[in-house]
Amino acid sequence: MARADALTALAQDIAAADPGSFWLWTLLFLAGSVAAFAGAFLSLRKARLIEDTPTSRIRSAAQGYVELEGFAQLLPGPEVISPLSGARCVWWKYSIERRETVYRNGKRTTEWRTIESGTSEHLFLLADATGDCVVDPGGATVYPSLTRTWQGRTRRPQRAPEKPGWLQFGDYRYRERLLRVGDPVHAMGWFRSDGVAHSYDESSELRDLLREWKADHASLLQRFDADGNGEIDLQEWEAARRAALEQIRQQHVERSLTPDVHVLSRPRDRRPFLLSSLPQEKLVRRYRWSGLSLLMASLATGTGGVFALVARGWL
């Protein structure tokens, strides 16, 4: 009875509201319902896509959209260092916020404003038992292995705390997300193998090599002057030519064995590009819970919008 009375009173308030406020809040409720439903659909679709896409091995992965599992490794060269904490990693994202006092409608409030942020664009390796794959993280949704937030008194933190406590002080707040070296990574994206292109001009390479050998006359005599007379006759020159040709062809064989470079990057279509330290099961569970929560929010806001229209006599 009390609930029915409350709904009746609410319907009367809505019916008596001025048209501007009524339509503003009704449209907000309906738009929120549509947005939440779209988010629920996308989350549940991602969960299904992750479940339905088979996990491939890097060496045998097909060209196109794939799912891979492996461990994050650094490429040869300079290490990747987080600019906020100086931690060694393969990927980072950070932000720095400053606490500011503002006045709105005569009231004093405190809020955090972002004054600096950044996201890593460094390439890194994803390695499994069959090979390595270069990951270009640009545009990826990343679920990091380490997320931390702490406060300080300077724009740049002196150091990151080992375990940020709940009681913190300072007018600056730091947020950092990391994928660390050696972390397990579940990845979904566009896979391609870039082969090393080889073009051979045997005649030209032969001329260049023989010209190089002739420039070092002493070495040429040592290798091919069979009779020891200090000169290279036609028969000896032909032996040198055959040796040069054999060397060039051996180099061609070695170059042809150069392995392809595998790359994982953002898909060409709208399918998700995911890099997650979470295992597949947890990632699917997260998307399902997110989808169900958004679906409930869509139903609640949609019901509110329809109730307002009914109370106003539009339905």
PDB file of C-alpha atoms in Angstrom:
ATOM      1  CA  MET A   1       0.000   0.000   0.000  1.00  0.00           C
ATOM      2  CA  ALA A   2       2.780   2.409   0.951  1.00  0.00           C
ATOM      3  CA  ARG A   3       4.604   1.683  -2.318  1.00  0.00           C
ATOM      4  CA  ALA A   4       1.419   2.258  -4.332  1.00  0.00           C
ATOM      5  CA  ASP A   5       0.850   5.570  -2.524  1.00  0.00           C
ATOM      6  CA  ALA A   6       4.422   6.616  -3.204  1.00  0.00           C
ATOM      7  CA  LEU A   7       4.087   5.801  -6.932  1.00  0.00           C
ATOM      8  CA  THR A   8       0.797   7.714  -7.072  1.00  0.00           C
ATOM      9  CA  ALA A   9       2.385  10.748  -5.435  1.00  0.00           C
ATOM     10  CA  LEU A  10       5.362  10.535  -7.831  1.00  0.00           C
ATOM     11  CA  ALA A  11       3.027  10.339 -10.837  1.00  0.00           C
ATOM     12  CA  GLN A  12       1.176  13.422  -9.603  1.00  0.00           C
ATOM     13  CA  ASP A  13       4.451  15.341  -9.198  1.00  0.00           C
ATOM     14  CA  ILE A  14       5.501  14.394 -12.714  1.00  0.00           C
ATOM     15  CA  ALA A  15       2.120  15.433 -14.133  1.00  0.00           C
ATOM     16  CA  ALA A  16       2.427  18.814 -12.410  1.00  0.00           C
ATOM     17  CA  ALA A  17       6.042  19.457 -13.444  1.00  0.00           C
ATOM     18  CA  ASP A  18       6.759  22.231 -15.940  1.00  0.00           C
ATOM     19  CA  PRO A  19       7.255  20.988 -19.533  1.00  0.00           C
ATOM     20  CA  GLY A  20      10.938  21.962 -19.715  1.00  0.00           C
ATOM     21  CA  SER A  21      11.982  19.970 -16.672  1.00  0.00           C
ATOM     22  CA  PHE A  22       9.730  17.062 -17.604  1.00  0.00           C
ATOM     23  CA  TRP A  23      11.165  16.623 -21.082  1.00  0.00           C
ATOM     24  CA  LEU A  24      14.731  17.195 -19.933  1.00  0.00           C
ATOM     25  CA  TRP A  25      14.631  14.418 -17.341  1.00  0.00           C
ATOM     26  CA  THR A  26      12.472  12.082 -19.425  1.00  0.00           C
ATOM     27  CA  LEU A  27      14.812  12.326 -22.405  1.00  0.00           C
ATOM     28  CA  LEU A  28      17.834  11.854 -20.154  1.00  0.00           C
ATOM     29  CA  PHE A  29      16.304   8.674 -18.718  1.00  0.00           C
ATOM     30  CA  LEU A  30      15.422   7.323 -22.169  1.00  0.00           C
ATOM     31  CA  ALA A  31      18.818   8.255 -23.654  1.00  0.00           C
ATOM     32  CA  GLY A  32      20.547   6.656 -20.683  1.00  0.00           C
ATOM     33  CA  SER A  33      18.518   3.515 -21.219  1.00  0.00           C
ATOM     34  CA  VAL A  34      19.520   3.315 -24.864  1.00  0.00           C
ATOM     35  CA  ALA A  35      23.199   3.989 -24.063  1.00  0.00           C
ATOM     36  CA  ALA A  36      23.242   1.385 -21.298  1.00  0.00           C
ATOM     37  CA  PHE A  37      21.592  -1.183 -23.580  1.00  0.00           C
ATOM     38  CA  ALA A  38      24.187  -0.512 -26.287  1.00  0.00           C
ATOM     39  CA  GLY A  39      26.980  -0.903 -23.723  1.00  0.00           C
ATOM     40  CA  ALA A  40      25.463  -4.151 -22.482  1.00  0.00           C
ATOM     41  CA  PHE A  41      25.242  -5.484 -26.029  1.00  0.00           C
ATOM     42  CA  LEU A  42      28.893  -4.619 -26.723  1.00  0.00           C
ATOM     43  CA  SER A  43      30.128  -6.152 -23.466  1.00  0.00           C
ATOM     44  CA  LEU A  44      28.219  -9.409 -23.995  1.00  0.00           C
ATOM     45  CA  ARG A  45      29.353  -9.488 -27.620  1.00  0.00           C
ATOM     46  CA  LYS A  46      32.998  -9.184 -26.526  1.00  0.00           C
ATOM     47  CA  ALA A  47      32.512 -12.007 -24.020  1.00  0.00           C
ATOM     48  CA  ARG A  48      31.082 -14.247 -26.732  1.00  0.00           C
ATOM     49  CA  LEU A  49      33.830 -13.289 -29.188  1.00  0.00           C
ATOM     50  CA  ILE A  50      36.550 -14.165 -26.670  1.00  0.00           C
ATOM     51  CA  GLU A  51      34.908 -17.540 -25.978  1.00  0.00           C
ATOM     52  CA  ASP A  52      34.376 -18.373 -29.649  1.00  0.00           C
ATOM     53  CA  THR A  53      37.829 -17.371 -30.938  1.00  0.00           C
ATOM     54  CA  PRO A  54      40.265 -20.292 -30.654  1.00  0.00           C
ATOM     55  CA  THR A  55      43.680 -19.613 -29.148  1.00  0.00           C
ATOM     56  CA  SER A  56      46.437 -19.871 -31.788  1.00  0.00           C
ATOM     57  CA  ARG A  57      50.135 -20.567 -31.575  1.00  0.00           C
ATOM     58  CA  ILE A  58      52.316 -17.778 -32.927  1.00  0.00           C
ATOM     59  CA  ARG A  59      54.179 -19.974 -35.401  1.00  0.00           C
ATOM     60  CA  SER A  60      51.012 -21.437 -36.924  1.00  0.00           C
ATOM     61  CA  ALA A  61      48.591 -18.505 -36.483  1.00  0.00           C
ATOM     62  CA  ALA A  62      46.508 -17.622 -39.536  1.00  0.00           C
ATOM     63  CA  GLN A  63      46.677 -14.167 -41.028  1.00  0.00           C
ATOM     64  CA  GLY A  64      43.869 -11.957 -39.726  1.00  0.00           C
ATOM     65  CA  TYR A  65      41.996 -11.711 -36.438  1.00  0.00           C
ATOM     66  CA  VAL A  66      43.449 -14.092 -33.841  1.00  0.00           C
ATOM     67  CA  GLU A  67      43.696 -14.816 -30.144  1.00  0.00           C
ATOM     68  CA  LEU A  68      47.162 -15.416 -28.680  1.00  0.00           C
ATOM     69  CA  GLU A  69      48.513 -16.240 -25.239  1.00  0.00           C
ATOM     70  CA  GLY A  70      52.086 -15.790 -24.145  1.00  0.00           C
ATOM     71  CA  PHE A  71      54.443 -13.737 -22.005  1.00  0.00           C
ATOM     72  CA  ALA A  72      55.413 -10.079 -22.395  1.00  0.00           C
ATOM     73  CA  GLN A  73      59.057  -9.497 -23.292  1.00  0.00           C
ATOM     74  CA  LEU A  74      61.159  -6.506 -24.283  1.00  0.00           C
ATOM     75  CA  LEU A  75      62.498  -6.029 -27.783  1.00  0.00           C
ATOM     76  CA  PRO A  76      66.283  -5.775 -28.157  1.00  0.00           C
ATOM     77  CA  GLY A  77      67.472  -2.260 -27.446  1.00  0.00           C
ATOM     78  CA  PRO A  78      66.703   0.341 -24.770  1.00  0.00           C
ATOM     79  CA  GLU A  79      64.461  -0.768 -21.925  1.00  0.00           C
ATOM     80  CA  VAL A  80      60.924   0.601 -21.499  1.00  0.00           C
ATOM     81  CA  ILE A  81      60.679   2.662 -18.312  1.00  0.00           C
ATOM     82  CA  SER A  82      57.520   4.155 -16.829  1.00  0.00           C
ATOM     83  CA  PRO A  83      57.923   7.960 -16.774  1.00  0.00           C
ATOM     84  CA  LEU A  84      56.020   8.226 -13.494  1.00  0.00           C
ATOM     85  CA  SER A  85      57.685   5.701 -11.199  1.00  0.00           C
ATOM     86  CA  GLY A  86      60.728   4.635 -13.218  1.00  0.00           C
ATOM     87  CA  ALA A  87      59.551   1.015 -13.183  1.00  0.00           C
ATOM     88  CA  ARG A  88      60.789  -1.386 -15.856  1.00  0.00           C
ATOM     89  CA  CYS A  89      57.877  -2.646 -17.968  1.00  0.00           C
ATOM     90  CA  VAL A  90      56.656  -3.296 -21.520  1.00  0.00           C
ATOM     91  CA  TRP A  91      53.665  -0.900 -21.405  1.00  0.00           C
ATOM     92  CA  TRP A  92      52.615   1.983 -19.178  1.00  0.00           C
ATOM     93  CA  LYS A  93      49.849   4.522 -18.746  1.00  0.00           C
ATOM     94  CA  TYR A  94      49.833   7.299 -16.183  1.00  0.00           C
ATOM     95  CA  SER A  95      48.147  10.519 -15.104  1.00  0.00           C
ATOM     96  CA  ILE A  96      48.927  13.285 -12.628  1.00  0.00           C
ATOM     97  CA  GLU A  97      46.089  15.215 -11.001  1.00  0.00           C
ATOM     98  CA  ARG A  98      46.205  18.368  -8.881  1.00  0.00           C
ATOM     99  CA  ARG A  99      43.715  19.247  -6.174  1.00  0.00           C
ATOM    100  CA  GLU A 100      42.127  22.611  -6.803  1.00  0.00           C
ATOM    101  CA  THR A 101      39.583  24.724  -4.954  1.00  0.00           C
ATOM    102  CA  VAL A 102      36.805  26.174  -7.121  1.00  0.00           C
ATOM    103  CA  TYR A 103      33.653  28.193  -6.467  1.00  0.00           C
ATOM    104  CA  ARG A 104      30.385  27.277  -8.162  1.00  0.00           C
ATOM    105  CA  ASN A 105      27.113  29.046  -7.412  1.00  0.00           C
ATOM    106  CA  GLY A 106      28.720  30.684  -4.409  1.00  0.00           C
ATOM    107  CA  LYS A 107      29.823  27.347  -2.942  1.00  0.00           C
ATOM    108  CA  ARG A 108      33.398  26.283  -2.375  1.00  0.00           C
ATOM    109  CA  THR A 109      34.301  22.812  -3.606  1.00  0.00           C
ATOM    110  CA  THR A 110      37.481  20.822  -4.070  1.00  0.00           C
ATOM    111  CA  GLU A 111      38.132  18.738  -7.178  1.00  0.00           C
ATOM    112  CA  TRP A 112      40.973  16.920  -8.906  1.00  0.00           C
ATOM    113  CA  ARG A 113      42.097  18.205 -12.312  1.00  0.00           C
ATOM    114  CA  THR A 114      44.351  16.214 -14.654  1.00  0.00           C
ATOM    115  CA  ILE A 115      47.462  18.221 -15.480  1.00  0.00           C
ATOM    116  CA  GLU A 116      49.542  15.539 -17.219  1.00  0.00           C
ATOM    117  CA  SER A 117      48.980  12.094 -18.711  1.00  0.00           C
ATOM    118  CA  GLY A 118      50.501   9.701 -21.188  1.00  0.00           C
ATOM    119  CA  THR A 119      50.270   6.225 -22.704  1.00  0.00           C
ATOM    120  CA  SER A 120      53.102   4.045 -23.931  1.00  0.00           C
ATOM    121  CA  GLU A 121      53.463   3.450 -27.664  1.00  0.00           C
ATOM    122  CA  HIS A 122      56.555   1.248 -27.392  1.00  0.00           C
ATOM    123  CA  LEU A 123      56.506  -2.025 -29.295  1.00  0.00           C
ATOM    124  CA  PHE A 124      57.117  -5.171 -27.269  1.00  0.00           C
ATOM    125  CA  LEU A 125      57.241  -8.929 -27.767  1.00  0.00           C
ATOM    126  CA  LEU A 126      54.627 -11.556 -27.014  1.00  0.00           C
ATOM    127  CA  ALA A 127      56.362 -14.911 -26.741  1.00  0.00           C
ATOM    128  CA  ASP A 128      54.970 -18.436 -26.541  1.00  0.00           C
ATOM    129  CA  ALA A 129      56.591 -21.854 -26.885  1.00  0.00           C
ATOM    130  CA  THR A 130      56.572 -21.616 -30.699  1.00  0.00           C
ATOM    131  CA  GLY A 131      57.919 -18.129 -31.371  1.00  0.00           C
ATOM    132  CA  ASP A 132      57.714 -14.387 -30.892  1.00  0.00           C
ATOM    133  CA  CYS A 133      55.256 -11.756 -32.083  1.00  0.00           C
ATOM    134  CA  VAL A 134      55.820  -7.994 -32.104  1.00  0.00           C
ATOM    135  CA  VAL A 135      52.897  -6.184 -30.432  1.00  0.00           C
ATOM    136  CA  ASP A 136      51.985  -2.649 -31.477  1.00  0.00           C
ATOM    137  CA  PRO A 137      49.789  -1.519 -28.533  1.00  0.00           C
ATOM    138  CA  GLY A 138      48.390   1.595 -30.193  1.00  0.00           C
ATOM    139  CA  GLY A 139      44.594   1.643 -29.813  1.00  0.00           C
ATOM    140  CA  ALA A 140      44.453  -1.411 -27.541  1.00  0.00           C
ATOM    141  CA  THR A 141      42.225  -1.881 -24.514  1.00  0.00           C
ATOM    142  CA  VAL A 142      44.755  -2.934 -21.892  1.00  0.00           C
ATOM    143  CA  TYR A 143      44.035  -4.754 -18.639  1.00  0.00           C
ATOM    144  CA  PRO A 144      47.322  -4.240 -16.755  1.00  0.00           C
ATOM    145  CA  SER A 145      48.969  -6.443 -14.187  1.00  0.00           C
ATOM    146  CA  LEU A 146      49.646  -3.510 -11.853  1.00  0.00           C
ATOM    147  CA  THR A 147      47.367  -0.544 -11.086  1.00  0.00           C
ATOM    148  CA  ARG A 148      48.233   1.867  -8.299  1.00  0.00           C
ATOM    149  CA  THR A 149      47.221   5.302  -7.064  1.00  0.00           C
ATOM    150  CA  TRP A 150      49.018   7.431  -4.495  1.00  0.00           C
ATOM    151  CA  GLN A 151      49.397  11.053  -3.433  1.00  0.00           C
ATOM    152  CA  GLY A 152      52.310  13.425  -2.924  1.00  0.00           C
ATOM    153  CA  ARG A 153      53.315  17.022  -2.431  1.00  0.00           C
ATOM    154  CA  THR A 154      55.258  17.568  -5.667  1.00  0.00           C
ATOM    155  CA  ARG A 155      54.172  17.497  -9.297  1.00  0.00           C
ATOM    156  CA  ARG A 156      56.472  14.551  -9.972  1.00  0.00           C
ATOM    157  CA  PRO A 157      56.539  11.773  -7.375  1.00  0.00           C
ATOM    158  CA  GLN A 158      59.801  11.091  -5.609  1.00  0.00           C
ATOM    159  CA  ARG A 159      59.112   7.359  -5.816  1.00  0.00           C
ATOM    160  CA  ALA A 160      56.192   4.956  -5.995  1.00  0.00           C
ATOM    161  CA  PRO A 161      55.238   3.364  -2.666  1.00  0.00           C
ATOM    162  CA  GLU A 162      55.503  -0.386  -2.393  1.00  0.00           C
ATOM    163  CA  LYS A 163      51.974  -0.608  -0.954  1.00  0.00           C
ATOM    164  CA  PRO A 164      49.991   2.653  -1.089  1.00  0.00           C
ATOM    165  CA  GLY A 165      48.089   3.089   2.177  1.00  0.00           C
ATOM    166  CA  TRP A 166      44.543   4.339   2.562  1.00  0.00           C
ATOM    167  CA  LEU A 167      45.718   7.420   4.499  1.00  0.00           C
ATOM    168  CA  GLN A 168      47.592   9.689   2.075  1.00  0.00           C
ATOM    169  CA  PHE A 169      48.383  13.394   1.925  1.00  0.00           C
ATOM    170  CA  GLY A 170      49.365  15.894  -0.752  1.00  0.00           C
ATOM    171  CA  ASP A 171      47.825  18.062  -3.418  1.00  0.00           C
ATOM    172  CA  TYR A 172      48.952  15.774  -6.242  1.00  0.00           C
ATOM    173  CA  ARG A 173      47.495  12.386  -7.089  1.00  0.00           C
ATOM    174  CA  TYR A 174      49.349   9.882  -9.275  1.00  0.00           C
ATOM    175  CA  ARG A 175      47.803   6.997 -11.187  1.00  0.00           C
ATOM    176  CA  GLU A 176      49.869   4.329 -12.920  1.00  0.00           C
ATOM    177  CA  ARG A 177      49.022   1.178 -14.861  1.00  0.00           C
ATOM    178  CA  LEU A 178      51.726  -1.259 -15.967  1.00  0.00           C
ATOM    179  CA  LEU A 179      52.261  -4.421 -17.981  1.00  0.00           C
ATOM    180  CA  ARG A 180      55.501  -5.784 -16.619  1.00  0.00           C
ATOM    181  CA  VAL A 181      58.207  -7.861 -18.244  1.00  0.00           C
ATOM    182  CA  GLY A 182      57.371 -11.550 -17.980  1.00  0.00           C
ATOM    183  CA  ASP A 183      53.655 -11.017 -17.333  1.00  0.00           C
ATOM    184  CA  PRO A 184      51.257 -13.513 -18.942  1.00  0.00           C
ATOM    185  CA  VAL A 185      49.257 -11.756 -21.656  1.00  0.00           C
ATOM    186  CA  HIS A 186      46.008 -12.773 -23.332  1.00  0.00           C
ATOM    187  CA  ALA A 187      45.838 -10.885 -26.633  1.00  0.00           C
ATOM    188  CA  MET A 188      43.273 -10.480 -29.400  1.00  0.00           C
ATOM    189  CA  GLY A 189      44.002  -8.435 -32.505  1.00  0.00           C
ATOM    190  CA  TRP A 190      45.047  -8.378 -36.142  1.00  0.00           C
ATOM    191  CA  PHE A 191      47.901 -10.765 -36.883  1.00  0.00           C
ATOM    192  CA  ARG A 192      50.144 -10.475 -39.908  1.00  0.00           C
ATOM    193  CA  SER A 193      53.475 -11.944 -40.937  1.00  0.00           C
ATOM    194  CA  ASP A 194      55.759  -9.542 -42.746  1.00  0.00           C
ATOM    195  CA  GLY A 195      58.111 -11.589 -44.899  1.00  0.00           C
ATOM    196  CA  VAL A 196      61.566 -10.300 -45.713  1.00  0.00           C
ATOM    197  CA  ALA A 197      61.584  -9.487 -49.428  1.00  0.00           C
ATOM    198  CA  HIS A 198      64.646 -10.736 -51.320  1.00  0.00           C
ATOM    199  CA  SER A 199      65.686  -9.632 -54.783  1.00  0.00           C
ATOM    200  CA  TYR A 200      68.677 -11.292 -56.390  1.00  0.00           C
ATOM    201  CA  ASP A 201      70.813 -10.092 -59.304  1.00  0.00           C
ATOM    202  CA  GLU A 202      73.360 -12.850 -59.545  1.00  0.00           C
ATOM    203  CA  SER A 203      75.349 -11.353 -62.424  1.00  0.00           C
ATOM    204  CA  SER A 204      75.672  -7.960 -60.766  1.00  0.00           C
ATOM    205  CA  GLU A 205      76.624  -9.475 -57.410  1.00  0.00           C
ATOM    206  CA  LEU A 206      79.204 -11.687 -59.135  1.00  0.00           C
ATOM    207  CA  ARG A 207      80.843  -8.707 -60.870  1.00  0.00           C
ATOM    208  CA  ASP A 208      80.965  -6.746 -57.612  1.00  0.00           C
ATOM    209  CA  LEU A 209      82.508  -9.618 -55.660  1.00  0.00           C
ATOM    210  CA  LEU A 210      85.150 -10.343 -58.303  1.00  0.00           C
ATOM    211  CA  ARG A 211      85.983  -6.622 -58.456  1.00  0.00           C
ATOM    212  CA  GLU A 212      86.447  -6.671 -54.681  1.00  0.00           C
ATOM    213  CA  TRP A 213      88.726  -9.697 -54.886  1.00  0.00           C
ATOM    214  CA  LYS A 214      90.810  -8.148 -57.665  1.00  0.00           C
ATOM    215  CA  ALA A 215      91.344  -5.038 -55.555  1.00  0.00           C
ATOM    216  CA  ASP A 216      93.142  -7.233 -52.993  1.00  0.00           C
ATOM    217  CA  HIS A 217      95.621  -8.752 -55.423  1.00  0.00           C
ATOM    218  CA  ALA A 218      97.754 -10.452 -52.771  1.00  0.00           C
ATOM    219  CA  SER A 219      94.810 -12.379 -51.325  1.00  0.00           C
ATOM    220  CA  LEU A 220      93.625 -13.288 -54.833  1.00  0.00           C
ATOM    221  CA  LEU A 221      97.033 -14.785 -55.669  1.00  0.00           C
ATOM    222  CA  GLN A 222      97.179 -16.624 -52.346  1.00  0.00           C
ATOM    223  CA  ARG A 223      93.808 -18.273 -52.982  1.00  0.00           C
ATOM    224  CA  PHE A 224      93.870 -18.993 -56.734  1.00  0.00           C
ATOM    225  CA  ASP A 225      97.459 -18.862 -58.081  1.00  0.00           C
ATOM    226  CA  ALA A 226      97.760 -22.648 -58.324  1.00  0.00           C
ATOM    227  CA  ASP A 227     101.092 -22.736 -60.213  1.00  0.00           C
ATOM    228  CA  GLY A 228     102.676 -19.995 -58.101  1.00  0.00           C
ATOM    229  CA  ASN A 229     103.865 -17.839 -61.016  1.00  0.00           C
ATOM    230  CA  GLY A 230     102.457 -14.610 -59.558  1.00  0.00           C
ATOM    231  CA  GLU A 231      99.741 -14.291 -62.159  1.00  0.00           C
ATOM    232  CA  ILE A 232      96.134 -15.408 -62.540  1.00  0.00           C
ATOM    233  CA  ASP A 233      95.709 -17.206 -65.848  1.00  0.00           C
ATOM    234  CA  LEU A 234      92.382 -18.023 -67.536  1.00  0.00           C
ATOM    235  CA  GLN A 235      92.019 -21.394 -65.836  1.00  0.00           C
ATOM    236  CA  GLU A 236      92.739 -19.914 -62.405  1.00  0.00           C
ATOM    237  CA  TRP A 237      90.400 -16.995 -63.074  1.00  0.00           C
ATOM    238  CA  GLU A 238      87.628 -19.437 -63.943  1.00  0.00           C
ATOM    239  CA  ALA A 239      88.233 -21.193 -60.589  1.00  0.00           C
ATOM    240  CA  ALA A 240      87.958 -17.818 -58.853  1.00  0.00           C
ATOM    241  CA  ARG A 241      84.738 -17.099 -60.742  1.00  0.00           C
ATOM    242  CA  ARG A 242      83.241 -20.458 -59.676  1.00  0.00           C
ATOM    243  CA  ALA A 243      84.237 -19.830 -56.046  1.00  0.00           C
ATOM    244  CA  ALA A 244      82.650 -16.362 -56.117  1.00  0.00           C
ATOM    245  CA  LEU A 245      79.459 -17.745 -57.654  1.00  0.00           C
ATOM    246  CA  GLU A 246      79.285 -20.473 -54.987  1.00  0.00           C
ATOM    247  CA  GLN A 247      79.732 -17.875 -52.243  1.00  0.00           C
ATOM    248  CA  ILE A 248      76.958 -15.682 -53.658  1.00  0.00           C
ATOM    249  CA  ARG A 249      74.524 -18.580 -53.962  1.00  0.00           C
ATOM    250  CA  GLN A 250      75.275 -19.660 -50.388  1.00  0.00           C
ATOM    251  CA  GLN A 251      74.462 -16.117 -49.249  1.00  0.00           C
ATOM    252  CA  HIS A 252      71.169 -16.308 -51.163  1.00  0.00           C
ATOM    253  CA  VAL A 253      70.254 -19.525 -49.349  1.00  0.00           C
ATOM    254  CA  GLU A 254      71.045 -17.994 -45.941  1.00  0.00           C
ATOM    255  CA  ARG A 255      68.965 -14.883 -46.712  1.00  0.00           C
ATOM    256  CA  SER A 256      66.029 -16.966 -47.916  1.00  0.00           C
ATOM    257  CA  LEU A 257      65.949 -18.708 -44.524  1.00  0.00           C
ATOM    258  CA  THR A 258      65.399 -15.396 -42.679  1.00  0.00           C
ATOM    259  CA  PRO A 259      62.174 -15.913 -40.671  1.00  0.00           C
ATOM    260  CA  ASP A 260      59.087 -13.754 -41.086  1.00  0.00           C
ATOM    261  CA  VAL A 261      58.370 -11.020 -38.572  1.00  0.00           C
ATOM    262  CA  HIS A 262      54.974 -11.550 -36.875  1.00  0.00           C
ATOM    263  CA  VAL A 263      53.058  -8.437 -35.808  1.00  0.00           C
ATOM    264  CA  LEU A 264      49.889  -8.050 -33.733  1.00  0.00           C
ATOM    265  CA  SER A 265      48.111  -4.698 -34.010  1.00  0.00           C
ATOM    266  CA  ARG A 266      44.734  -2.974 -34.017  1.00  0.00           C
ATOM    267  CA  PRO A 267      42.197  -4.756 -36.272  1.00  0.00           C
ATOM    268  CA  ARG A 268      41.172  -3.134 -39.526  1.00  0.00           C
ATOM    269  CA  ASP A 269      37.513  -3.460 -38.568  1.00  0.00           C
ATOM    270  CA  ARG A 270      35.751  -2.707 -35.255  1.00  0.00           C
ATOM    271  CA  ARG A 271      36.563  -5.959 -33.533  1.00  0.00           C
ATOM    272  CA  PRO A 272      38.224  -5.443 -30.140  1.00  0.00           C
ATOM    273  CA  PHE A 273      41.974  -5.141 -29.727  1.00  0.00           C
ATOM    274  CA  LEU A 274      42.688  -6.541 -26.257  1.00  0.00           C
ATOM    275  CA  LEU A 275      45.873  -6.940 -24.248  1.00  0.00           C
ATOM    276  CA  SER A 276      45.053  -8.458 -20.890  1.00  0.00           C
ATOM    277  CA  SER A 277      47.050  -9.776 -17.972  1.00  0.00           C
ATOM    278  CA  LEU A 278      43.834 -11.495 -16.887  1.00  0.00           C
ATOM    279  CA  PRO A 279      43.330 -15.087 -18.058  1.00  0.00           C
ATOM    280  CA  GLN A 280      40.598 -15.711 -20.593  1.00  0.00           C
ATOM    281  CA  GLU A 281      38.070 -17.004 -18.040  1.00  0.00           C
ATOM    282  CA  LYS A 282      38.314 -13.917 -15.818  1.00  0.00           C
ATOM    283  CA  LEU A 283      38.172 -11.582 -18.795  1.00  0.00           C
ATOM    284  CA  VAL A 284      34.993 -13.260 -20.068  1.00  0.00           C
ATOM    285  CA  ARG A 285      33.475 -13.107 -16.578  1.00  0.00           C
ATOM    286  CA  ARG A 286      34.260  -9.401 -16.304  1.00  0.00           C
ATOM    287  CA  TYR A 287      32.585  -8.620 -19.619  1.00  0.00           C
ATOM    288  CA  ARG A 288      29.537 -10.709 -18.709  1.00  0.00           C
ATOM    289  CA  TRP A 289      29.073  -8.967 -15.349  1.00  0.00           C
ATOM    290  CA  SER A 290      29.554  -5.598 -17.014  1.00  0.00           C
ATOM    291  CA  GLY A 291      26.981  -6.490 -19.673  1.00  0.00           C
ATOM    292  CA  LEU A 292      24.430  -7.717 -17.127  1.00  0.00           C
ATOM    293  CA  SER A 293      24.916  -4.630 -14.935  1.00  0.00           C
ATOM    294  CA  LEU A 294      24.417  -2.323 -17.911  1.00  0.00           C
ATOM    295  CA  LEU A 295      21.360  -4.315 -18.957  1.00  0.00           C
ATOM    296  CA  MET A 296      19.821  -3.842 -15.505  1.00  0.00           C
ATOM    297  CA  ALA A 297      20.636  -0.125 -15.660  1.00  0.00           C
ATOM    298  CA  SER A 298      19.001   0.053 -19.093  1.00  0.00           C
ATOM    299  CA  LEU A 299      15.831  -1.579 -17.781  1.00  0.00           C
ATOM    300  CA  ALA A 300      15.718   0.711 -14.744  1.00  0.00           C
ATOM    301  CA  THR A 301      16.211   3.968 -16.649  1.00  0.00           C
ATOM    302  CA  GLY A 302      13.912   2.836 -19.455  1.00  0.00           C
ATOM    303  CA  THR A 303      11.191   1.999 -16.946  1.00  0.00           C
ATOM    304  CA  GLY A 304      11.641   5.430 -15.372  1.00  0.00           C
ATOM    305  CA  GLY A 305      11.281   7.158 -18.726  1.00  0.00           C
ATOM    306  CA  VAL A 306       8.174   5.167 -19.672  1.00  0.00           C
ATOM    307  CA  PHE A 307       6.639   5.798 -16.231  1.00  0.00           C
ATOM    308  CA  ALA A 308       7.123   9.549 -16.725  1.00  0.00           C
ATOM    309  CA  LEU A 309       5.445   9.428 -20.136  1.00  0.00           C
ATOM    310  CA  VAL A 310       2.528   7.440 -18.696  1.00  0.00           C
ATOM    311  CA  ALA A 311       2.159   9.843 -15.775  1.00  0.00           C
ATOM    312  CA  ARG A 312       2.078  12.735 -18.193  1.00  0.00           C
ATOM    313  CA  GLY A 313      -0.554  11.056 -20.333  1.00  0.00           C
ATOM    314  CA  TRP A 314       1.639  10.509 -23.386  1.00  0.00           C
ATOM    315  CA  LEU A 315       1.269   6.733 -23.267  1.00  0.00           C
TER     316      LEU A 315
END
